[in-house]
Short mmCIF file of C-alpha atoms in Angstrom, two decimals:
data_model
loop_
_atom_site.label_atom_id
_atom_site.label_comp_id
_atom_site.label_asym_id
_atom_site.label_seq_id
_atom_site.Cartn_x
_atom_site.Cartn_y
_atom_site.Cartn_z
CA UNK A 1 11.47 -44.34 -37.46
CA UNK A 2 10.13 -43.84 -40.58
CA UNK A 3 6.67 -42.88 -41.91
CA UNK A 4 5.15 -46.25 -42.40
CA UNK A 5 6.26 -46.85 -39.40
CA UNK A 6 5.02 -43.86 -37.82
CA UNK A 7 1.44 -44.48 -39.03
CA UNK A 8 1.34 -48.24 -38.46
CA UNK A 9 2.01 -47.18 -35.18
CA UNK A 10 -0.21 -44.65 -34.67
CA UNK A 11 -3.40 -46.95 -36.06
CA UNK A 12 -2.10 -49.66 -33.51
CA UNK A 13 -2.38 -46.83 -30.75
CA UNK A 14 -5.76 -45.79 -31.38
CA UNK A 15 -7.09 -49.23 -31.92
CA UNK A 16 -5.83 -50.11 -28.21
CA UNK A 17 -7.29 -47.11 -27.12
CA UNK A 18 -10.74 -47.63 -28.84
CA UNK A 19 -10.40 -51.22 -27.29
CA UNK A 20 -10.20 -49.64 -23.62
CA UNK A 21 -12.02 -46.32 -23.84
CA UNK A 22 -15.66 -46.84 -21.91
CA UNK A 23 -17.43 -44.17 -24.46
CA UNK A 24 -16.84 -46.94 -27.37
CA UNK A 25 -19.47 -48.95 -26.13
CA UNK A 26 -22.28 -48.77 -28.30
CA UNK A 27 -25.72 -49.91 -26.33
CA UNK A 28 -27.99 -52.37 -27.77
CA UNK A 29 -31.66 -52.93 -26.31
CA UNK A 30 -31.46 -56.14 -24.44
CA UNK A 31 -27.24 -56.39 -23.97
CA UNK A 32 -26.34 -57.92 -20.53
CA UNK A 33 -23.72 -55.95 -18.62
CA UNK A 34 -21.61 -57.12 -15.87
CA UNK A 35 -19.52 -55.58 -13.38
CA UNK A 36 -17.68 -56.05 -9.83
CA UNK A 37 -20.44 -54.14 -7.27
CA UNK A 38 -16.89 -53.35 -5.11
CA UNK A 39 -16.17 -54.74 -1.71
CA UNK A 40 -19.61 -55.23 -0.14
CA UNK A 41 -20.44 -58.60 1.93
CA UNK A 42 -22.72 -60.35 -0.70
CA UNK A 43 -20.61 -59.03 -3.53
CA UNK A 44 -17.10 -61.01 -1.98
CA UNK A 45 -19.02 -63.99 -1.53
CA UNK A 46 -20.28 -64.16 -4.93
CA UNK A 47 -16.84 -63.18 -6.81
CA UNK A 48 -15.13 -65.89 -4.45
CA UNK A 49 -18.02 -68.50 -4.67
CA UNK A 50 -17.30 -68.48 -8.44
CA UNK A 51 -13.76 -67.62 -9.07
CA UNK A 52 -14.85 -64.46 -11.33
CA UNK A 53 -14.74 -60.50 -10.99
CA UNK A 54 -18.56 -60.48 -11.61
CA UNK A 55 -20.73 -59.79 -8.37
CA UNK A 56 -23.56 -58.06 -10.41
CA UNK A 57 -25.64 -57.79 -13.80
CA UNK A 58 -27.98 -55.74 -15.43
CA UNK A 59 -30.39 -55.38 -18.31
CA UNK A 60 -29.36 -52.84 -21.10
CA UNK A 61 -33.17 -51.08 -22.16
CA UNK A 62 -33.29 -47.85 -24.25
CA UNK A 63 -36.24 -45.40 -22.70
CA UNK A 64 -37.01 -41.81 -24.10
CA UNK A 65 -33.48 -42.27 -26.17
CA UNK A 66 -31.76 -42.81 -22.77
CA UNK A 67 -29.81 -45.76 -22.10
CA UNK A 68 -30.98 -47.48 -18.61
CA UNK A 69 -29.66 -50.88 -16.69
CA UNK A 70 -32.63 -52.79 -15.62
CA UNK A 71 -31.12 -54.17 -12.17
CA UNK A 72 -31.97 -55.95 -9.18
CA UNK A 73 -30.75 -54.06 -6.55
CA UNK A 74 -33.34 -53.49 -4.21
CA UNK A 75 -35.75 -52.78 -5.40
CA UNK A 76 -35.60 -54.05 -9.12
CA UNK A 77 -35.71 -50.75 -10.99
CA UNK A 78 -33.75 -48.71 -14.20
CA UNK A 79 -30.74 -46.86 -13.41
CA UNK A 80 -29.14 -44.85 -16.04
CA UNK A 81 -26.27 -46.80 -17.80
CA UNK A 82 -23.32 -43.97 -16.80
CA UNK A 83 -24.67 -44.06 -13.17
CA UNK A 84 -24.88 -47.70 -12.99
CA UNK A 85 -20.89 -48.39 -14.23
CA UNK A 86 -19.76 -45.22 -12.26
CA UNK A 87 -20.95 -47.31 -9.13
CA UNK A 88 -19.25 -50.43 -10.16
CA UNK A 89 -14.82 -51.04 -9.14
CA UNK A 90 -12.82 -49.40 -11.26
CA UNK A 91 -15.64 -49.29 -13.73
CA UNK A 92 -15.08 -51.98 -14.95
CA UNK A 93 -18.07 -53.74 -17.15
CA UNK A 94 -18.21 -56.65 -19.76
CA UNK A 95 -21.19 -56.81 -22.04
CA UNK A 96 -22.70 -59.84 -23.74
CA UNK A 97 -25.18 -59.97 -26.40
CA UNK A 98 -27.28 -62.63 -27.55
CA UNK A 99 -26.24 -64.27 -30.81
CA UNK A 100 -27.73 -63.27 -34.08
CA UNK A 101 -30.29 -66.29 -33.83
CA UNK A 102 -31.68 -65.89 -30.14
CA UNK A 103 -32.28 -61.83 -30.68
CA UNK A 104 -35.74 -62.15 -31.93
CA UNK A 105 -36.22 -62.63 -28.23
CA UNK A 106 -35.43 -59.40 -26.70
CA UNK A 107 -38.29 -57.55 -27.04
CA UNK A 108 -40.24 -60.23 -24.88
CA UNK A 109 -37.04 -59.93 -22.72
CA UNK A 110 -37.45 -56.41 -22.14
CA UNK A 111 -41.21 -56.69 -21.74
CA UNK A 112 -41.34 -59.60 -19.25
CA UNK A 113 -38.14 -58.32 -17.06
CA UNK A 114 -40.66 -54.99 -16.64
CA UNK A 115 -43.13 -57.02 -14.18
CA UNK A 116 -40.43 -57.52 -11.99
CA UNK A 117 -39.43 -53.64 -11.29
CA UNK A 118 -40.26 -52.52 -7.66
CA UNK A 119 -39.72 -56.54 -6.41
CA UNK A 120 -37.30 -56.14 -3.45
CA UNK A 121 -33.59 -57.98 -3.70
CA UNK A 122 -33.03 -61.61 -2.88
CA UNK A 123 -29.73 -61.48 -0.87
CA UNK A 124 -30.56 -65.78 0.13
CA UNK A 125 -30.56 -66.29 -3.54
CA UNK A 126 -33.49 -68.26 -3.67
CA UNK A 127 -34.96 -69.23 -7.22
CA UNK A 128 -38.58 -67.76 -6.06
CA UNK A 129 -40.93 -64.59 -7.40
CA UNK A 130 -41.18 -62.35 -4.14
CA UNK A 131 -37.51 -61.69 -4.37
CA UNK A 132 -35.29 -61.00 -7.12
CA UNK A 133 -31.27 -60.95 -7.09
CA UNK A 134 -29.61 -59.56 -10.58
CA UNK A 135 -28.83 -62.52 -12.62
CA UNK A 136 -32.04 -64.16 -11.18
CA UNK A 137 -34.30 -61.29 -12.87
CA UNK A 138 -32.21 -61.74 -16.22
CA UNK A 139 -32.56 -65.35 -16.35
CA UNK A 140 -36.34 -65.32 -15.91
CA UNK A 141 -36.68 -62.46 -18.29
CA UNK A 142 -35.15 -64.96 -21.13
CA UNK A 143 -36.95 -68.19 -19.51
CA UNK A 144 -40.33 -66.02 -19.58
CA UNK A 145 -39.88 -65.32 -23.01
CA UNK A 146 -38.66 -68.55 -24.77
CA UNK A 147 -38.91 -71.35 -21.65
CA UNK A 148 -35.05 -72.27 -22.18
CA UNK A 149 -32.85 -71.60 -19.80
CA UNK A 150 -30.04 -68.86 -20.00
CA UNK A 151 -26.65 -69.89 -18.36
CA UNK A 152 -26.21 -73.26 -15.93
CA UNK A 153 -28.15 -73.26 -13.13
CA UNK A 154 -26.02 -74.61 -10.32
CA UNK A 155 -26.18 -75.57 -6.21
CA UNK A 156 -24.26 -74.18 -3.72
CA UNK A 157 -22.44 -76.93 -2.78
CA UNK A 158 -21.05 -76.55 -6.83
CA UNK A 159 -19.33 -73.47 -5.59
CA UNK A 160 -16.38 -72.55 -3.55
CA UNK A 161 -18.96 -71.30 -0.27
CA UNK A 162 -16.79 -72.99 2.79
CA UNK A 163 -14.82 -69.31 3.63
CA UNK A 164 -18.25 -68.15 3.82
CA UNK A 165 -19.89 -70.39 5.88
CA UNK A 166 -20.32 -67.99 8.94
CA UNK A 167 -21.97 -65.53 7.35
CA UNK A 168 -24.52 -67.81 4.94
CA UNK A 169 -25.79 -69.24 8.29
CA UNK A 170 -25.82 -65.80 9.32
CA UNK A 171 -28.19 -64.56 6.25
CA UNK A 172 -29.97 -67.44 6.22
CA UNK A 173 -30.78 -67.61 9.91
CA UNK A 174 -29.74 -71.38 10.62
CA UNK A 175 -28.09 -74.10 8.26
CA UNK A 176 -26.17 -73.79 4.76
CA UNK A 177 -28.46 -74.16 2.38
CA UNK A 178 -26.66 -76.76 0.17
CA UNK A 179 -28.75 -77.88 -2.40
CA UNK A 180 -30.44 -74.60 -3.18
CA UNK A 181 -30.36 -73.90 -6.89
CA UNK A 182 -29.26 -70.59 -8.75
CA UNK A 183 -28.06 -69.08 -11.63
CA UNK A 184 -24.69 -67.22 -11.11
CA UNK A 185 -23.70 -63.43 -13.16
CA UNK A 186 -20.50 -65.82 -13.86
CA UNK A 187 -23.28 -68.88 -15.20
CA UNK A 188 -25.05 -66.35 -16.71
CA UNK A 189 -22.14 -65.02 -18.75
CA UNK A 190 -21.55 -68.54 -20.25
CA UNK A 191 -24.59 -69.36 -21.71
CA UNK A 192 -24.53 -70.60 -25.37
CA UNK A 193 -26.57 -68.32 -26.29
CA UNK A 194 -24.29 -65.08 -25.62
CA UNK A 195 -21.33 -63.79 -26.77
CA UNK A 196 -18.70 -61.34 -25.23
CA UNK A 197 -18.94 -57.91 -27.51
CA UNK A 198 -17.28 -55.66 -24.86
CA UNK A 199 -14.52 -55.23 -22.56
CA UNK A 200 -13.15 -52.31 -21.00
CA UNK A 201 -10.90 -54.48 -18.18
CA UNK A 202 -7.57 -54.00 -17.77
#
């Protein structure tokens, strides 16, 4: 092999690497971060429901020139970014940001996701104030902030549920709540106005 060769290979190498390596993220104020929560209950259900790898999603916020994820987790409070991927399988994490023309809207974001902190966590998914599941609190921070909708709200009955069945009655203390409405991590992830500017997944 020669030396072009050589270093053409050796810049292809370090790329990849810089590609997979978690310390290249860079953190923005207001990026939403996704992972797989592991092998918990609510977190199967959701990654099944919606034929995805994300179970949970947080709110990138800079404090004291520390990097936090704004989470609802019961309760709704900031857990520092390393801690919060460390937790997640494999640590695996995906990170949107909002596109150039929707991020005059993230300091409201950040501001209006703040009167949620210390709400407990919504494991029935409803679409109400007195809980609050992940992609719930980052949908309303956005909504809050511009009234437009981030992500597809769905209904259950949209998703793949039926293996679950059991234990939604279960949760919910009588009947499958069909037509509930709710806004996914997956939904979230595909709103319009994000775009993908991270991956660290195998």
């Amino acid at each position: 092999m020669n030396i072009i060769h050589k270093t053409l290979l050796s810049i292809v190498l370090i790329f990849l690497s810089s590609c997979t390596n978690t310390q290249n993220y860079q953190p923005r104020n207001g990026d939403i971060i996704f992972q797989s929560s592991g092998d918990g209950q609510i977190s199967r259900m959701i990654e099944y429901a919606t034929k995805s790898w994300y179970s949970h999603s947080g709110l990138v916020v800079k404090k004291n020139n520390n990097w936090f994820v704004r989470e609802a987790v019961g309760p709704v409070k900031d857990t520092p970014l390393k801690k919060w991927q460390a937790r997640g399988k494999n640590k695996w994490i995906d990170v949107y940001r909002l596109k150039k023309e929707y991020q005059k809207h993230i300091p409201a974001m950040i501001k209006n996701s703040a009167k949620y902190l210390g709400r407990p966590y919504d494991k029935k998914y409803k679409f109400d104030d007195k809980k609050i599941y992940c992609s719930e609190l980052i949908f309303k921070a956005y909504k809050d902030s511009t009234k437009n909708n981030l992500g597809q709200i769905v209904t259950l009955d949209q998703l793949d549920y039926k293996k679950f069945t059991k234990q939604i009655k279960i949760i919910e203390g009588g009947k499958v709540p069909l037509k509930r409405k709710m806004i996914t991590p997956w939904h979230l992830s595909q709103a319009h106005q994000l775009k993908l500017t991270y991956s660290n997944k195998k």
